[in-house]
PDB file of C-alpha atoms in Angstrom:
ATOM      1  CA  MET A 363      25.544  14.786  36.616  1.00  0.00           C
ATOM      2  CA  SER A 364      22.803  16.692  34.667  1.00  0.00           C
ATOM      3  CA  GLU A 365      19.225  15.997  34.402  1.00  0.00           C
ATOM      4  CA  GLN A 366      19.837  13.970  31.466  1.00  0.00           C
ATOM      5  CA  GLN A 367      21.451  11.555  33.301  1.00  0.00           C
ATOM      6  CA  ALA A 368      21.575   7.984  32.273  1.00  0.00           C
ATOM      7  CA  GLY A 369      18.461   6.058  33.602  1.00  0.00           C
ATOM      8  CA  PRO A 370      18.940   4.879  37.355  1.00  0.00           C
ATOM      9  CA  ALA A 371      17.565   1.729  38.011  1.00  0.00           C
ATOM     10  CA  LEU A 372      17.745  -1.195  40.467  1.00  0.00           C
ATOM     11  CA  PRO A 373      18.139  -4.592  39.126  1.00  0.00           C
ATOM     12  CA  SER A 374      17.137  -7.771  40.661  1.00  0.00           C
ATOM     13  CA  ALA A 375      18.010 -11.490  39.651  1.00  0.00           C
ATOM     14  CA  GLU A 376      14.132 -11.998  38.705  1.00  0.00           C
ATOM     15  CA  HIS A 377      14.051  -8.720  36.350  1.00  0.00           C
ATOM     16  CA  HIS A 378      17.023  -8.229  34.160  1.00  0.00           C
ATOM     17  CA  GLU A 379      18.119  -8.333  30.646  1.00  0.00           C
ATOM     18  CA  GLY A 380      21.410  -9.680  29.425  1.00  0.00           C
ATOM     19  CA  GLY A 381      22.637 -11.016  32.783  1.00  0.00           C
ATOM     20  CA  PHE A 382      23.674  -7.385  33.855  1.00  0.00           C
ATOM     21  CA  ARG A 383      21.148  -4.669  33.064  1.00  0.00           C
ATOM     22  CA  PRO A 384      17.316  -4.255  34.333  1.00  0.00           C
ATOM     23  CA  MET A 385      14.584  -4.239  31.961  1.00  0.00           C
ATOM     24  CA  MET A 386      13.526  -0.829  30.488  1.00  0.00           C
ATOM     25  CA  GLU A 387      10.189  -0.653  32.464  1.00  0.00           C
ATOM     26  CA  LEU A 388      12.577  -1.109  35.558  1.00  0.00           C
ATOM     27  CA  ILE A 389      14.550   1.961  34.608  1.00  0.00           C
ATOM     28  CA  GLU A 390      11.379   3.956  34.613  1.00  0.00           C
ATOM     29  CA  GLU A 391       9.923   2.703  37.710  1.00  0.00           C
ATOM     30  CA  HIS A 392      13.070   2.926  39.987  1.00  0.00           C
ATOM     31  CA  THR A 393      15.342   5.730  41.332  1.00  0.00           C
ATOM     32  CA  ALA A 394      18.835   5.135  42.253  1.00  0.00           C
ATOM     33  CA  ASP A 395      19.631   4.123  45.829  1.00  0.00           C
ATOM     34  CA  THR A 396      22.685   6.148  46.614  1.00  0.00           C
ATOM     35  CA  THR A 397      22.582   4.935  50.198  1.00  0.00           C
ATOM     36  CA  ARG A 398      23.580   1.298  49.475  1.00  0.00           C
ATOM     37  CA  GLY A 399      26.850   0.445  50.772  1.00  0.00           C
ATOM     38  CA  GLY A 400      26.302   3.231  53.399  1.00  0.00           C
ATOM     39  CA  PRO A 401      27.898   6.739  53.583  1.00  0.00           C
ATOM     40  CA  HIS A 402      31.391   5.646  53.885  1.00  0.00           C
ATOM     41  CA  PHE A 403      31.200   3.373  50.626  1.00  0.00           C
ATOM     42  CA  GLY A 404      32.828   6.252  48.338  1.00  0.00           C
ATOM     43  CA  ALA A 405      35.639   6.531  51.031  1.00  0.00           C
ATOM     44  CA  LEU A 406      36.227   2.787  51.003  1.00  0.00           C
ATOM     45  CA  ILE A 407      36.578   2.636  47.268  1.00  0.00           C
ATOM     46  CA  GLU A 408      38.918   5.596  47.327  1.00  0.00           C
ATOM     47  CA  GLN A 409      41.259   3.985  49.813  1.00  0.00           C
ATOM     48  CA  VAL A 410      41.121   0.588  47.427  1.00  0.00           C
ATOM     49  CA  ARG A 411      41.845   2.854  44.467  1.00  0.00           C
ATOM     50  CA  THR A 412      44.749   4.596  46.159  1.00  0.00           C
ATOM     51  CA  LEU A 413      45.893   0.787  47.349  1.00  0.00           C
ATOM     52  CA  MET A 414      45.895  -0.116  43.414  1.00  0.00           C
ATOM     53  CA  ASP A 415      47.925   3.189  42.806  1.00  0.00           C
ATOM     54  CA  ARG A 416      50.494   2.251  45.407  1.00  0.00           C
ATOM     55  CA  ALA A 417      50.912  -1.369  44.570  1.00  0.00           C
ATOM     56  CA  ARG A 418      51.381  -0.428  40.860  1.00  0.00           C
ATOM     57  CA  LEU A 419      54.532   1.389  41.802  1.00  0.00           C
ATOM     58  CA  ALA A 420      55.661  -0.083  45.026  1.00  0.00           C
ATOM     59  CA  CYS A 421      59.069  -2.056  45.332  1.00  0.00           C
ATOM     60  CA  PRO A 422      58.659  -2.916  49.208  1.00  0.00           C
ATOM     61  CA  SER A 423      61.519  -4.539  51.254  1.00  0.00           C
ATOM     62  CA  ASP A 424      60.724  -8.107  52.699  1.00  0.00           C
ATOM     63  CA  ASP A 425      59.663  -6.841  55.997  1.00  0.00           C
ATOM     64  CA  GLU A 426      57.425  -4.448  54.295  1.00  0.00           C
ATOM     65  CA  ALA A 427      55.945  -7.171  52.156  1.00  0.00           C
ATOM     66  CA  LEU A 428      55.262  -9.521  54.965  1.00  0.00           C
ATOM     67  CA  GLU A 429      53.576  -6.731  56.911  1.00  0.00           C
ATOM     68  CA  ALA A 430      51.557  -5.777  54.062  1.00  0.00           C
ATOM     69  CA  ILE A 431      50.420  -9.276  53.182  1.00  0.00           C
ATOM     70  CA  ALA A 432      49.464  -9.780  56.845  1.00  0.00           C
ATOM     71  CA  ILE A 433      47.291  -6.610  56.999  1.00  0.00           C
ATOM     72  CA  LEU A 434      45.766  -7.577  53.319  1.00  0.00           C
ATOM     73  CA  GLU A 435      45.035 -10.962  54.650  1.00  0.00           C
ATOM     74  CA  LYS A 436      42.980  -9.603  57.628  1.00  0.00           C
ATOM     75  CA  LEU A 437      41.266  -7.031  55.596  1.00  0.00           C
ATOM     76  CA  ASN A 438      40.107  -9.712  53.141  1.00  0.00           C
ATOM     77  CA  GLU A 439      38.867 -11.796  56.105  1.00  0.00           C
ATOM     78  CA  LYS A 440      37.075  -8.749  57.184  1.00  0.00           C
ATOM     79  CA  LEU A 441      35.329  -7.883  54.043  1.00  0.00           C
ATOM     80  CA  GLU A 442      34.471 -11.600  53.221  1.00  0.00           C
ATOM     81  CA  GLY A 443      31.560 -11.323  55.473  1.00  0.00           C
ATOM     82  CA  SER A 444      30.040  -8.178  53.359  1.00  0.00           C
ATOM     83  CA  VAL A 445      30.623  -9.794  49.809  1.00  0.00           C
ATOM     84  CA  THR A 446      27.077 -10.129  48.026  1.00  0.00           C
ATOM     85  CA  ASP A 447      25.975 -11.049  44.488  1.00  0.00           C
ATOM     86  CA  GLU A 448      26.013  -8.581  41.666  1.00  0.00           C
ATOM     87  CA  TRP A 449      22.237  -7.658  41.896  1.00  0.00           C
ATOM     88  CA  SER A 450      22.924  -6.313  45.591  1.00  0.00           C
ATOM     89  CA  SER A 451      26.304  -4.617  44.960  1.00  0.00           C
ATOM     90  CA  PRO A 452      26.138  -0.832  45.546  1.00  0.00           C
ATOM     91  CA  THR A 453      27.769  -0.276  42.102  1.00  0.00           C
ATOM     92  CA  TRP A 454      24.529  -0.583  40.496  1.00  0.00           C
ATOM     93  CA  THR A 455      22.933   2.400  42.217  1.00  0.00           C
ATOM     94  CA  ARG A 456      25.836   4.834  43.494  1.00  0.00           C
ATOM     95  CA  LEU A 457      25.335   7.296  40.804  1.00  0.00           C
ATOM     96  CA  ASP A 458      26.709   9.650  43.117  1.00  0.00           C
ATOM     97  CA  LEU A 459      30.310   8.210  42.876  1.00  0.00           C
ATOM     98  CA  PRO A 460      32.974   7.977  40.043  1.00  0.00           C
ATOM     99  CA  SER A 461      32.154   5.018  37.770  1.00  0.00           C
ATOM    100  CA  ARG A 462      29.426   4.190  40.125  1.00  0.00           C
ATOM    101  CA  GLY A 463      31.962   3.121  42.558  1.00  0.00           C
ATOM    102  CA  ASN A 464      33.167   0.361  40.318  1.00  0.00           C
ATOM    103  CA  ILE A 465      36.895  -0.077  40.767  1.00  0.00           C
ATOM    104  CA  THR A 466      37.307  -2.079  37.661  1.00  0.00           C
ATOM    105  CA  LEU A 467      36.743   0.935  35.616  1.00  0.00           C
ATOM    106  CA  PRO A 468      38.790   4.051  35.467  1.00  0.00           C
ATOM    107  CA  PRO A 469      37.334   6.731  37.697  1.00  0.00           C
ATOM    108  CA  PHE A 470      34.901   8.862  35.318  1.00  0.00           C
ATOM    109  CA  THR A 471      31.986  11.224  36.040  1.00  0.00           C
ATOM    110  CA  ILE A 472      29.216  11.774  33.739  1.00  0.00           C
ATOM    111  CA  VAL A 473      28.373  15.372  32.878  1.00  0.00           C
ATOM    112  CA  LYS A 474      25.519  14.929  30.449  1.00  0.00           C
ATOM    113  CA  ALA A 475      23.832  11.663  29.055  1.00  0.00           C
ATOM    114  CA  GLY A 476      20.964  11.886  26.466  1.00  0.00           C
ATOM    115  CA  ARG A 477      19.940  10.429  23.121  1.00  0.00           C
ATOM    116  CA  ASP A 478      22.356  12.931  21.417  1.00  0.00           C
ATOM    117  CA  GLY A 479      25.411  11.520  23.322  1.00  0.00           C
ATOM    118  CA  VAL A 480      27.333  11.182  26.661  1.00  0.00           C
ATOM    119  CA  ASP A 481      29.797  13.740  27.915  1.00  0.00           C
ATOM    120  CA  ALA A 482      32.251  12.499  30.945  1.00  0.00           C
ATOM    121  CA  ARG A 483      35.262  13.366  32.615  1.00  0.00           C
ATOM    122  CA  VAL A 484      37.746  10.751  33.296  1.00  0.00           C
ATOM    123  CA  THR A 485      41.059  10.813  35.116  1.00  0.00           C
ATOM    124  CA  PHE A 486      43.822   7.911  34.742  1.00  0.00           C
ATOM    125  CA  ARG A 487      45.641   7.174  37.785  1.00  0.00           C
ATOM    126  CA  PRO A 488      49.030   5.482  38.374  1.00  0.00           C
ATOM    127  CA  PHE A 489      47.412   2.041  38.412  1.00  0.00           C
ATOM    128  CA  HIS A 490      46.404   2.950  34.808  1.00  0.00           C
ATOM    129  CA  LEU A 491      49.882   3.387  33.895  1.00  0.00           C
ATOM    130  CA  GLY A 492      51.144   2.026  30.595  1.00  0.00           C
ATOM    131  CA  GLY A 493      54.552   3.446  30.419  1.00  0.00           C
ATOM    132  CA  ASN A 494      56.446   6.730  30.426  1.00  0.00           C
ATOM    133  CA  ALA A 495      53.968   8.488  32.491  1.00  0.00           C
ATOM    134  CA  ALA A 496      50.998   7.665  29.757  1.00  0.00           C
ATOM    135  CA  ALA A 497      47.719   5.545  30.376  1.00  0.00           C
ATOM    136  CA  HIS A 498      47.775   1.882  29.181  1.00  0.00           C
ATOM    137  CA  GLY A 499      46.022   1.507  25.754  1.00  0.00           C
ATOM    138  CA  GLY A 500      43.771  -1.355  27.317  1.00  0.00           C
ATOM    139  CA  GLN A 501      42.644   0.998  30.293  1.00  0.00           C
ATOM    140  CA  ILE A 502      41.401   3.641  27.702  1.00  0.00           C
ATOM    141  CA  ALA A 503      39.563   0.668  25.949  1.00  0.00           C
ATOM    142  CA  ILE A 504      37.931  -0.192  29.137  1.00  0.00           C
ATOM    143  CA  ALA A 505      36.880   3.339  29.634  1.00  0.00           C
ATOM    144  CA  LEU A 506      35.651   4.107  26.014  1.00  0.00           C
ATOM    145  CA  ASP A 507      33.790   0.552  26.002  1.00  0.00           C
ATOM    146  CA  GLU A 508      31.864   1.652  29.145  1.00  0.00           C
ATOM    147  CA  LEU A 509      30.930   5.112  27.699  1.00  0.00           C
ATOM    148  CA  LEU A 510      30.179   3.834  24.338  1.00  0.00           C
ATOM    149  CA  GLY A 511      27.939   1.390  25.688  1.00  0.00           C
ATOM    150  CA  MET A 512      26.032   3.834  27.740  1.00  0.00           C
ATOM    151  CA  ALA A 513      25.648   6.166  24.694  1.00  0.00           C
ATOM    152  CA  ALA A 514      24.310   3.097  22.690  1.00  0.00           C
ATOM    153  CA  ALA A 515      21.933   2.266  25.648  1.00  0.00           C
ATOM    154  CA  VAL A 516      20.480   5.700  26.052  1.00  0.00           C
ATOM    155  CA  HIS A 517      20.278   6.176  22.337  1.00  0.00           C
ATOM    156  CA  SER A 518      18.374   2.914  21.700  1.00  0.00           C
ATOM    157  CA  GLY A 519      16.489   2.957  24.843  1.00  0.00           C
ATOM    158  CA  ASN A 520      17.482  -0.652  25.499  1.00  0.00           C
ATOM    159  CA  VAL A 521      20.082  -3.050  26.904  1.00  0.00           C
ATOM    160  CA  THR A 522      23.005  -3.392  24.540  1.00  0.00           C
ATOM    161  CA  ARG A 523      26.211  -5.741  24.570  1.00  0.00           C
ATOM    162  CA  THR A 524      29.381  -4.926  22.465  1.00  0.00           C
ATOM    163  CA  GLY A 525      29.753  -6.368  19.307  1.00  0.00           C
ATOM    164  CA  SER A 526      33.083  -4.682  18.148  1.00  0.00           C
ATOM    165  CA  LEU A 527      35.140  -1.861  19.307  1.00  0.00           C
ATOM    166  CA  THR A 528      38.119  -0.221  17.500  1.00  0.00           C
ATOM    167  CA  ILE A 529      40.360   2.414  19.039  1.00  0.00           C
ATOM    168  CA  ASP A 530      42.781   4.581  17.175  1.00  0.00           C
ATOM    169  CA  TYR A 531      45.324   6.246  19.714  1.00  0.00           C
ATOM    170  CA  ARG A 532      46.144   9.556  18.414  1.00  0.00           C
ATOM    171  CA  SER A 533      48.480  10.780  20.969  1.00  0.00           C
ATOM    172  CA  ILE A 534      49.776  10.058  24.488  1.00  0.00           C
ATOM    173  CA  THR A 535      47.128  10.008  26.977  1.00  0.00           C
ATOM    174  CA  PRO A 536      48.261  11.517  30.126  1.00  0.00           C
ATOM    175  CA  LEU A 537      48.018  10.372  33.742  1.00  0.00           C
ATOM    176  CA  ASP A 538      46.413  12.209  36.706  1.00  0.00           C
ATOM    177  CA  THR A 539      44.648  14.667  34.332  1.00  0.00           C
ATOM    178  CA  GLU A 540      41.055  15.296  33.639  1.00  0.00           C
ATOM    179  CA  LEU A 541      40.263  14.078  30.403  1.00  0.00           C
ATOM    180  CA  ARG A 542      37.032  14.820  28.328  1.00  0.00           C
ATOM    181  CA  VAL A 543      35.156  12.088  26.822  1.00  0.00           C
ATOM    182  CA  HIS A 544      32.514  12.330  24.524  1.00  0.00           C
ATOM    183  CA  THR A 545      30.455   9.267  22.847  1.00  0.00           C
ATOM    184  CA  TRP A 546      27.464   9.346  20.615  1.00  0.00           C
ATOM    185  CA  ALA A 547      25.296   7.084  18.473  1.00  0.00           C
ATOM    186  CA  GLU A 548      25.626   7.730  14.791  1.00  0.00           C
ATOM    187  CA  ARG A 549      23.092   5.478  13.780  1.00  0.00           C
ATOM    188  CA  MET A 550      21.024   2.510  14.317  1.00  0.00           C
ATOM    189  CA  GLU A 551      19.921  -0.156  11.941  1.00  0.00           C
ATOM    190  CA  GLY A 552      17.689  -2.752  13.298  1.00  0.00           C
ATOM    191  CA  ARG A 553      19.304  -4.116  16.732  1.00  0.00           C
ATOM    192  CA  LYS A 554      22.761  -2.576  15.555  1.00  0.00           C
ATOM    193  CA  VAL A 555      23.843   0.595  17.157  1.00  0.00           C
ATOM    194  CA  TYR A 556      26.912   2.180  15.594  1.00  0.00           C
ATOM    195  CA  VAL A 557      28.652   4.503  18.172  1.00  0.00           C
ATOM    196  CA  ARG A 558      31.666   6.753  18.070  1.00  0.00           C
ATOM    197  CA  GLY A 559      33.782   8.222  20.982  1.00  0.00           C
ATOM    198  CA  THR A 560      36.837  10.829  21.583  1.00  0.00           C
ATOM    199  CA  VAL A 561      39.093  11.582  24.372  1.00  0.00           C
ATOM    200  CA  HIS A 562      40.613  14.846  24.524  1.00  0.00           C
ATOM    201  CA  ALA A 563      43.562  16.297  26.832  1.00  0.00           C
ATOM    202  CA  GLY A 564      42.671  19.847  26.519  1.00  0.00           C
ATOM    203  CA  GLU A 565      42.404  20.492  22.823  1.00  0.00           C
ATOM    204  CA  ARG A 566      44.509  17.539  21.876  1.00  0.00           C
ATOM    205  CA  LEU A 567      42.609  14.436  20.720  1.00  0.00           C
ATOM    206  CA  CYS A 568      44.136  11.250  22.504  1.00  0.00           C
ATOM    207  CA  ALA A 569      42.413   8.544  21.161  1.00  0.00           C
ATOM    208  CA  GLU A 570      39.000   7.957  19.050  1.00  0.00           C
ATOM    209  CA  ALA A 571      36.910   5.053  18.894  1.00  0.00           C
ATOM    210  CA  ASN A 572      34.281   3.274  16.591  1.00  0.00           C
ATOM    211  CA  GLY A 573      31.854   0.649  18.085  1.00  0.00           C
ATOM    212  CA  LEU A 574      29.077  -1.722  17.259  1.00  0.00           C
ATOM    213  CA  PHE A 575      26.787  -2.512  19.892  1.00  0.00           C
ATOM    214  CA  ILE A 576      23.837  -4.805  19.900  1.00  0.00           C
ATOM    215  CA  VAL A 577      20.541  -4.440  21.386  1.00  0.00           C
ATOM    216  CA  LEU A 578      19.534  -7.698  23.290  1.00  0.00           C
ATOM    217  CA  LYS A 579      16.447  -9.353  23.350  1.00  0.00           C
ATOM    218  CA  PRO A 580      14.306  -9.713  26.641  1.00  0.00           C
ATOM    219  CA  GLY A 581      16.178 -12.202  28.771  1.00  0.00           C
ATOM    220  CA  GLN A 582      19.102 -12.469  26.386  1.00  0.00           C
ATOM    221  CA  GLN A 583      22.558 -12.754  27.817  1.00  0.00           C
TER     222      GLN A 583
END
């Protein structure tokens, strides 16, 4: 991530906007805690992603399914004690990990983020399969929504929520391929931030998006 990275912050239940982002003064005051979750958190997330990939294409026998179920039940019991609330989750601060360690997002890495836009690299994995070795359109939308929102927030210097999102799928988006994503704000009118984004595989345009993001008022959800 470059020096123009999106503002790191440590949110709390007492100081936040929109129920999911801290106030901008906190963004300026805090630095990201990349130790949260410990030094093995990234490896844990990678194993979970691998499990998701395997489960997406698995066709187990009865014995394999029963054995896997027993292992997963024990694992869920093991992790239950470490479950915390969203304010304490490592995914708020782990800017050193793909998608901040958030397994609900396709894994991306920020190359640059500033008022002129966000550049990222994303790889869709077997879990994100739509069919015929192509990424699912909904998974592409998730990635673009996240990165368009980042562009809107960095450009406006404020917390934003998605107002609308339109995606045009121009060609097949391949799996297991590092793709380039570029998102940027075209203009801002009051609390409305109009953004655009593209996804490329090499020189080939896979998808492009237009979005409207709304700057939230302090405390607004």
